[in-house]
Amino acid sequence: MTAQPAPVAETGYPWPIETARLDNGLRVVVSEDHTAPVVGVNLWYDVGSRHEPAGQTGFAHLFEHLMFEGSAHVAKTEHMRYVQGAGGNLNATTNPDRTNYFETLPAEHLELALWLEADRMGGLVPALTQETLDNQREVVKNERRQRYDNVPYGDAWLRLLPLLYPPGHPYHHATIGSMEDLNAASLETFQAFHAQYYAPNNAVLTVAGDVTAAEVFALAEKYFGAIEAVPVTAAPHGHLSGPATAPVQETVVGNVPAPRVYLSHRTHPFGTAGYDAMTVLATVLGSGRGSRLYQRLADGARIAQPDYIGSYGVDLAHAPAPLIVTATAKDGVDIGTLTAGVAEVLDSMATEPVTAAELDRAKALLTTSWWRQVSTVAGRADTLSRYATQFGDPGAAAYRLPQWLAVTADDIADAARTLNPESRVTLTYLPEGDDK
Amino acid sequence: MTLVATRPDPGDARPYTFPGIQRLSVAGGEVVAAHMPGQLLATATLLLDAGAAYETIGREGTAAVLAKSLEEGTATRDSAAYALALEGLGAELSTSVDWEAFRTGVSVPVGLLPRAVALLAEATRTPRLDPADVERVRDDEATALRMDWAQPGPQADAALRVSLFEPGERYGRPLHGDPESMAAVTVEDVTAFHEAYLKRPGVLLVAGDLEKLDLRELGEAAFAGTSGAPLPVEGPLDVPLSPARRLILVDRPGSVQSTLRLGHRAPERAHPGYVPITLAATVLGGAFTSRLNHLIREVRGYTYGIRADFAMSRRFGRFGVSSSVQTAVTAPALTDTVGEITRTQQDGVTEEELAVARTWRAGSLSVDMQTPGSIAGALATLVIHGLPDDYYATLRRQLLETTVEQVSAAAAEHLHPEALTLVVEGDAAAIRDELVAAKLGELL
């Protein structure tokens, strides 16, 4: 048998998609696939840290924790026990844009998942106590310590956001929030938070896997149908009048093992042609050993550590999303040399045309990563929830991969010309003693 | 508003099946493949008997340097050309080293797998290993390990590990070495390791839509130019236990959390008690609803998470607990943790807890094994531990049928709270006195 050529992707989503909307506004998406006896259940609530007003940073994420602590008919800790007891796994995440809740279970337990999700959508507030809030506040503060404060470079994302987005912008503050705001969180605030955002007309429910659409629609009606819609408050707007007009720099001196630099720009919102070009650009620039950054700085000039070099976009949809380029110095390389080297490679994206080989490599990597993302029922359900929530159509998921594959070298050059040093954020970490 | 008040019963259970396994001897090696019809991606993993256990003491990290050096050019192309060829297929070479195996693997759209396996074999069998490249990779790896060791965790892991083995035992040293041993690796260590262990055929694991793949073609590419017989498999080690609890404090000045690592030795993976032992650990610290997570996270609010498990490899195992707790509660968190281990060892588990552990572990076999990558990993477990092709169906049945008495007996026999080593990596000045006063063990 001879090798076959790389498949030309006409669609990034070759599974069926069926949709329905309950009278209360809940959008239900089903994608059948009977190859494995499992089912992925996923809910996107259109609420994230971008909705948080000043003084309430971290509330959307803390709220996510409270959603696992019991509801009208589910006692504290039973949520986890029921799902794991059914053989499933579960989690939730919060980012600036949204909060998602998801579980994968053996297919015969679909109804359990829908019952649990409906109970905490429609019945969280009666079960929410001060004791639960106090306990989860401590858990979240420990999460902040473990993931951001106690790790070298762990707070880079927390520092980049306020440098990229002006005060008052929904992306200005990080999702984890500040210790001060978390300490000030009151029970009434969270009850109001639930009433405002955890409504069927502010959510998308997706089920992927060994189910039928008719079965899911009937069960969705049974469990979610009685939950009442509420008027949805518009999110704070994320409009920005063009790119930043002045470079910004911040230097952190601390307990880090080597100098590191992050260069970052606001680009375009996720889902736009401009951001698709930026995604391919980031892959050409900084993904894999064949990328420009690796070839020129890790392999060529050998000024950067090979394991800590790369570039990526952060897929945010409600304002121009960040592109982040990072490198860490090899022993004996100073931060000036490193930063100049990274900037030179970044700038080369505008001045040196991307070759066919570079472009093909990037598209092949993106193709594999796309198929990996949709290789599980959980990945598929999350993807469909995203496109239904952010673009009004789960079927739009099918276009992302073809749109990446349609990006040309000229598109990348155009995108790269917007990444000029005048709009650049530079965040630098230096080990203590290197700050002279 | 009327929510449904009662928890629904499950529907009819779908039958459990593990993908059909095909085995093929070809070109001196063996192909073990799992059929996943309709899968768009396929995975191939070359599983070689070349684990870190074969490394020389003081040169731990040799296999890791070799793994990274494989992509620094081959007999036929330089590193840039190799990267472009492989990444041009959408593949990246994944490498991993554990105690018993050295793995190289690729995942690509199924039609590209033959070309990706040819490139995988090219790097694995005929790497250039230019001395200047190997030395540079060694230096980069040492730097990367120093970066890693600047994070909380690796130093505590190493302190626990060294306390569980005799001086001079390879297993008492970190799996991937420490920054010093990595820096001491020589070009000769690396080339000798390659010569001794990576030129034997080994086993090619394939997971994907086998109707679109020719296993013979893949095997011939993977085993071309290889020779040598499989190495003898050494038997399991005994399970030595410390006569008393010990406390080791690793100073991390200014740390806002204390990293906890508790452990003692345990049996090997193929031990007949594997299923009840695993279920006991699940009740104690495996599930989110476990005893430890419930008490330390949900009741006390000391931590973001805590877990306990038995890590079991071919020749030995270890029971371990890991967590990070805020500095001020280090001593009470340790006291509570040792208390839950002791309670589990003495009083066993309840039917209610075990019911969750059983169905969770059994269900996970379906939930966690959807992708070619995860199925290839499952095939590796079969090969490394000599398990039969129907192993996963049998395991599922055993998980569901094991009784409270069996699991409580396993907890009583295999948990040893009095023999624990307790490692605390944190701000010693802030916690030392309180730890000593808590009398949890002799401070070493």
CSV table of C-alpha atoms in Angstrom, one decimal, chain A residues 76-369:
chain,number,residue,atom,x,y,z
A,76,LYS,CA,-23.1,19.1,49.0
A,77,THR,CA,-20.4,16.8,47.4
A,78,GLU,CA,-23.0,14.5,45.8
A,79,HIS,CA,-22.5,16.1,42.3
A,80,MET,CA,-19.0,14.7,42.0
A,81,ARG,CA,-19.9,11.4,43.7
A,82,TYR,CA,-22.8,10.8,41.3
A,83,VAL,CA,-20.7,11.5,38.2
A,84,GLN,CA,-17.7,9.5,39.3
A,85,GLY,CA,-19.9,6.8,40.6
A,86,ALA,CA,-21.4,6.5,37.1
A,87,GLY,CA,-17.9,6.0,35.7
A,88,GLY,CA,-17.6,9.6,34.4
A,89,ASN,CA,-15.2,12.4,34.7
A,90,LEU,CA,-16.1,16.1,34.9
A,91,ASN,CA,-14.7,19.5,35.2
A,92,ALA,CA,-15.4,23.2,34.4
A,93,THR,CA,-13.3,26.1,33.4
A,94,THR,CA,-13.7,29.9,33.4
A,95,ASN,CA,-12.0,32.3,31.1
A,96,PRO,CA,-12.5,36.0,30.2
A,97,ASP,CA,-15.2,35.0,27.7
A,98,ARG,CA,-17.3,32.3,29.2
A,99,THR,CA,-17.7,29.5,31.8
A,100,ASN,CA,-18.0,25.9,30.6
A,101,TYR,CA,-19.1,22.8,32.5
A,102,PHE,CA,-18.6,19.3,31.1
A,103,GLU,CA,-18.7,15.6,31.8
A,104,THR,CA,-18.0,12.4,29.9
A,105,LEU,CA,-19.9,9.3,31.0
A,106,PRO,CA,-20.8,5.9,29.8
A,107,ALA,CA,-23.8,6.6,27.5
A,108,GLU,CA,-26.4,5.0,29.7
A,109,HIS,CA,-25.8,7.8,32.3
A,110,LEU,CA,-26.8,10.6,30.0
A,111,GLU,CA,-29.9,11.3,31.9
A,112,LEU,CA,-28.0,11.7,35.2
A,113,ALA,CA,-25.8,14.4,33.7
A,114,LEU,CA,-28.7,16.3,32.4
A,115,TRP,CA,-30.5,16.1,35.7
A,116,LEU,CA,-27.4,17.4,37.6
A,117,GLU,CA,-26.9,20.2,35.1
A,118,ALA,CA,-30.5,21.3,35.2
A,119,ASP,CA,-30.6,21.2,39.0
A,120,ARG,CA,-27.7,23.5,39.3
A,121,MET,CA,-28.9,25.8,36.5
A,122,GLY,CA,-32.4,26.1,38.0
A,123,GLY,CA,-31.8,25.4,41.7
A,124,LEU,CA,-28.4,26.5,42.9
A,125,VAL,CA,-29.4,29.5,45.0
A,126,PRO,CA,-31.5,27.7,47.7
A,127,ALA,CA,-28.5,25.4,48.4
A,128,LEU,CA,-25.9,28.1,48.5
A,129,THR,CA,-24.6,28.8,52.0
A,130,GLN,CA,-22.1,31.1,53.6
A,131,GLU,CA,-20.1,28.1,54.8
A,132,THR,CA,-19.8,26.8,51.2
A,133,LEU,CA,-18.8,30.2,49.9
A,134,ASP,CA,-16.2,30.6,52.7
A,135,ASN,CA,-14.7,27.2,52.0
A,136,GLN,CA,-14.6,27.6,48.2
A,137,ARG,CA,-13.1,31.0,48.6
A,138,GLU,CA,-10.1,29.4,50.4
A,139,VAL,CA,-9.9,26.7,47.7
A,140,VAL,CA,-9.7,29.4,45.0
A,141,LYS,CA,-7.1,31.4,46.9
A,142,ASN,CA,-5.1,28.1,47.2
A,143,GLU,CA,-5.5,27.7,43.4
A,144,ARG,CA,-4.1,31.1,42.9
A,145,ARG,CA,-1.1,30.4,45.1
A,146,GLN,CA,-0.5,27.0,43.5
A,147,ARG,CA,-0.9,28.1,39.8
A,148,TYR,CA,0.2,31.7,39.7
A,149,ASP,CA,2.0,33.0,42.9
A,150,ASN,CA,4.2,30.1,43.8
A,151,VAL,CA,5.5,29.2,40.3
A,152,PRO,CA,8.4,31.0,38.5
A,153,TYR,CA,6.9,33.1,35.7
A,154,GLY,CA,3.5,31.9,36.9
A,155,ASP,CA,2.0,35.4,36.9
A,156,ALA,CA,2.9,36.3,33.3
A,157,TRP,CA,-0.6,36.1,32.0
A,158,LEU,CA,-1.8,38.1,35.0
A,159,ARG,CA,0.7,40.8,34.2
A,160,LEU,CA,0.2,40.8,30.4
A,161,LEU,CA,-3.6,41.5,30.5
A,162,PRO,CA,-3.4,44.9,32.1
A,163,LEU,CA,-0.6,45.9,29.8
A,164,LEU,CA,-2.5,44.8,26.7
A,165,TYR,CA,-6.0,46.2,27.7
A,166,PRO,CA,-6.7,49.6,29.2
A,167,PRO,CA,-8.3,50.1,32.6
A,168,GLY,CA,-12.1,49.5,32.4
A,169,HIS,CA,-11.7,47.1,29.4
A,170,PRO,CA,-13.4,43.7,30.1
A,171,TYR,CA,-10.1,41.9,29.4
A,172,HIS,CA,-8.0,44.2,31.7
A,173,HIS,CA,-8.1,41.9,34.7
A,174,ALA,CA,-7.3,38.2,34.9
A,175,THR,CA,-10.0,35.6,35.5
A,176,ILE,CA,-8.4,34.3,38.8
A,177,GLY,CA,-9.1,37.7,40.3
A,178,SER,CA,-7.4,39.5,43.2
A,179,MET,CA,-7.2,38.2,46.8
A,180,GLU,CA,-8.7,41.5,48.0
A,181,ASP,CA,-11.8,41.1,45.8
A,182,LEU,CA,-12.2,37.4,46.7
A,183,ASN,CA,-12.0,38.3,50.4
A,184,ALA,CA,-14.8,40.8,49.9
A,185,ALA,CA,-17.2,38.5,48.1
A,186,SER,CA,-20.6,38.3,49.8
A,187,LEU,CA,-23.2,35.6,49.6
A,188,GLU,CA,-25.8,38.0,48.2
A,189,THR,CA,-23.5,39.0,45.3
A,190,PHE,CA,-23.3,35.3,44.3
A,191,GLN,CA,-27.0,34.8,44.6
A,192,ALA,CA,-27.5,37.8,42.3
A,193,PHE,CA,-24.8,36.5,39.9
A,194,HIS,CA,-26.6,33.2,39.5
A,195,ALA,CA,-30.0,34.9,38.9
A,196,GLN,CA,-28.4,37.2,36.3
A,197,TYR,CA,-26.4,34.8,34.2
A,198,TYR,CA,-27.2,31.1,34.9
A,199,ALA,CA,-30.4,31.2,32.8
A,200,PRO,CA,-31.4,28.8,30.0
A,201,ASN,CA,-31.5,31.7,27.5
A,202,ASN,CA,-27.8,32.5,28.4
A,203,ALA,CA,-26.6,28.9,27.8
A,204,VAL,CA,-25.9,26.3,25.2
A,205,LEU,CA,-26.2,22.6,26.0
A,206,THR,CA,-24.3,20.2,23.7
A,207,VAL,CA,-24.4,16.4,23.8
A,208,ALA,CA,-22.0,14.4,21.6
A,209,GLY,CA,-21.6,10.6,21.3
A,210,ASP,CA,-23.7,7.5,21.6
A,211,VAL,CA,-27.1,9.1,21.7
A,212,THR,CA,-29.9,10.1,19.3
A,213,ALA,CA,-30.9,13.7,18.8
A,214,ALA,CA,-34.6,12.9,19.5
A,215,GLU,CA,-33.7,11.3,22.8
A,216,VAL,CA,-31.6,14.3,23.9
A,217,PHE,CA,-34.2,16.9,22.9
A,218,ALA,CA,-36.9,15.0,24.9
A,219,LEU,CA,-34.6,14.8,27.9
A,220,ALA,CA,-33.6,18.4,27.7
A,221,GLU,CA,-37.3,19.4,27.7
A,222,LYS,CA,-37.9,17.1,30.7
A,223,TYR,CA,-35.1,18.4,32.8
A,224,PHE,CA,-34.5,22.0,31.7
A,225,GLY,CA,-38.0,22.9,30.3
A,226,ALA,CA,-39.4,24.3,33.5
A,227,ILE,CA,-36.5,26.7,34.2
A,228,GLU,CA,-37.6,30.2,33.4
A,229,ALA,CA,-35.8,32.6,31.1
A,230,VAL,CA,-34.6,35.9,32.5
A,231,PRO,CA,-33.7,39.1,30.7
A,232,VAL,CA,-30.1,38.9,29.8
A,233,THR,CA,-28.0,41.9,30.6
A,234,ALA,CA,-25.6,43.0,27.9
A,235,ALA,CA,-21.9,42.4,28.6
A,236,PRO,CA,-19.6,45.4,29.0
A,237,HIS,CA,-18.5,46.2,25.5
A,238,GLY,CA,-14.9,45.3,24.4
A,239,HIS,CA,-14.6,47.8,21.7
A,240,LEU,CA,-11.0,49.1,21.2
A,241,SER,CA,-10.3,51.9,18.6
A,242,GLY,CA,-7.5,50.2,16.8
A,243,PRO,CA,-4.2,48.8,18.1
A,244,ALA,CA,-2.2,50.2,20.9
A,245,THR,CA,-0.3,53.3,19.9
A,246,ALA,CA,2.6,53.3,22.3
A,247,PRO,CA,4.9,50.4,23.3
A,248,VAL,CA,4.6,49.2,26.9
A,249,GLN,CA,7.3,47.5,29.0
A,250,GLU,CA,7.4,45.9,32.4
A,251,THR,CA,10.3,44.2,34.1
A,252,VAL,CA,9.9,41.8,37.0
A,253,VAL,CA,12.9,40.9,39.1
A,254,GLY,CA,12.2,37.8,41.1
A,255,ASN,CA,12.8,34.2,42.0
A,256,VAL,CA,13.2,32.9,38.4
A,257,PRO,CA,15.9,30.6,37.1
A,258,ALA,CA,16.7,32.5,33.9
A,259,PRO,CA,15.8,35.7,32.0
A,260,ARG,CA,12.6,35.4,30.0
A,261,VAL,CA,10.8,37.7,27.6
A,262,TYR,CA,7.2,37.9,26.4
A,263,LEU,CA,6.3,40.0,23.4
A,264,SER,CA,2.6,40.5,22.9
A,265,HIS,CA,0.1,42.3,20.7
A,266,ARG,CA,-3.6,42.7,20.5
A,267,THR,CA,-4.6,41.3,17.1
A,268,HIS,CA,-8.2,40.4,16.1
A,269,PRO,CA,-11.1,38.7,17.8
A,270,PHE,CA,-11.2,34.9,17.5
A,271,GLY,CA,-13.4,33.8,14.6
A,272,THR,CA,-12.3,36.6,12.2
A,273,ALA,CA,-10.3,36.2,9.0
A,274,GLY,CA,-7.6,38.4,10.6
A,275,TYR,CA,-7.3,36.1,13.6
A,276,ASP,CA,-7.2,33.0,11.3
A,277,ALA,CA,-4.2,34.6,9.6
A,278,MET,CA,-2.7,35.3,13.0
A,279,THR,CA,-3.2,31.6,14.1
A,280,VAL,CA,-1.3,30.4,11.0
A,281,LEU,CA,1.3,33.1,11.5
A,282,ALA,CA,1.9,32.0,15.2
A,283,THR,CA,2.3,28.4,14.0
A,284,VAL,CA,4.9,29.4,11.3
A,285,LEU,CA,6.7,31.6,13.9
A,286,GLY,CA,6.7,29.5,17.0
A,287,SER,CA,5.2,26.0,16.9
A,288,GLY,CA,7.5,23.1,16.6
A,289,ARG,CA,11.2,22.5,15.8
A,290,GLY,CA,10.7,23.7,12.2
A,291,SER,CA,9.4,27.1,13.3
A,292,ARG,CA,11.3,30.3,12.6
A,293,LEU,CA,11.9,31.0,16.3
A,294,TYR,CA,13.2,27.5,17.0
A,295,GLN,CA,15.3,27.4,13.9
A,296,ARG,CA,16.9,30.8,14.3
A,297,LEU,CA,17.1,31.2,18.1
A,298,ALA,CA,17.2,27.8,19.7
A,299,ASP,CA,19.0,26.0,16.8
A,300,GLY,CA,20.7,28.8,14.9
A,301,ALA,CA,22.0,31.5,17.2
A,302,ARG,CA,21.5,29.3,20.2
A,303,ILE,CA,20.5,32.1,22.6
A,304,ALA,CA,17.2,30.6,23.7
A,305,GLN,CA,16.3,27.4,25.6
A,306,PRO,CA,14.7,25.0,23.1
A,307,ASP,CA,11.9,23.8,25.5
A,308,TYR,CA,10.7,27.3,26.3
A,309,ILE,CA,10.3,29.1,23.0
A,310,GLY,CA,7.1,29.6,21.1
A,311,SER,CA,4.3,31.7,20.0
A,312,TYR,CA,0.5,31.3,20.3
A,313,GLY,CA,-2.7,33.2,20.2
A,314,VAL,CA,-5.2,33.2,23.1
A,315,ASP,CA,-8.6,32.5,21.5
A,316,LEU,CA,-10.7,35.3,22.9
A,317,ALA,CA,-13.7,36.4,20.9
A,318,HIS,CA,-15.1,39.6,22.3
A,319,ALA,CA,-12.2,41.9,21.6
A,320,PRO,CA,-8.9,41.8,19.7
A,321,ALA,CA,-7.2,38.6,21.1
A,322,PRO,CA,-3.6,38.5,22.2
A,323,LEU,CA,-0.7,37.0,20.3
A,324,ILE,CA,2.1,36.0,22.7
A,325,VAL,CA,5.7,35.3,21.7
A,326,THR,CA,8.1,34.0,24.4
A,327,ALA,CA,11.6,32.9,24.8
A,328,THR,CA,13.9,32.1,27.8
A,329,ALA,CA,17.6,32.8,27.7
A,330,LYS,CA,20.3,30.1,27.6
A,331,ASP,CA,23.0,30.3,30.2
A,332,GLY,CA,25.2,33.4,29.8
A,333,VAL,CA,22.8,35.1,27.4
A,334,ASP,CA,21.6,38.5,28.5
A,335,ILE,CA,18.1,39.7,28.3
A,336,GLY,CA,19.0,42.4,25.7
A,337,THR,CA,20.4,39.9,23.3
A,338,LEU,CA,17.4,37.6,23.8
A,339,THR,CA,14.8,40.3,23.4
A,340,ALA,CA,16.5,41.7,20.3
A,341,GLY,CA,16.7,38.2,18.8
A,342,VAL,CA,13.0,37.5,19.4
A,343,ALA,CA,11.9,40.9,18.1
A,344,GLU,CA,14.0,40.3,15.0
A,345,VAL,CA,12.4,37.0,14.2
A,346,LEU,CA,8.9,38.4,14.9
A,347,ASP,CA,9.6,41.4,12.6
A,348,SER,CA,10.9,39.0,9.9
A,349,MET,CA,7.3,37.7,9.5
A,350,ALA,CA,6.6,41.1,7.7
A,351,THR,CA,9.8,41.5,5.8
A,352,GLU,CA,10.7,37.9,4.7
A,353,PRO,CA,7.9,36.3,2.8
A,354,VAL,CA,6.7,33.0,4.3
A,355,THR,CA,7.8,30.1,2.0
A,356,ALA,CA,5.6,27.4,0.7
A,357,ALA,CA,7.4,24.9,2.9
A,358,GLU,CA,6.8,27.0,6.0
A,359,LEU,CA,3.2,27.5,5.2
A,360,ASP,CA,2.6,23.8,4.4
A,361,ARG,CA,4.3,22.8,7.7
A,362,ALA,CA,2.1,25.1,9.7
A,363,LYS,CA,-1.1,24.0,8.0
A,364,ALA,CA,-0.2,20.3,8.5
A,365,LEU,CA,0.4,20.9,12.2
A,366,LEU,CA,-2.9,22.8,12.6
A,367,THR,CA,-4.7,20.0,10.7
A,368,THR,CA,-3.5,17.4,13.2
A,369,SER,CA,-4.2,19.6,16.2
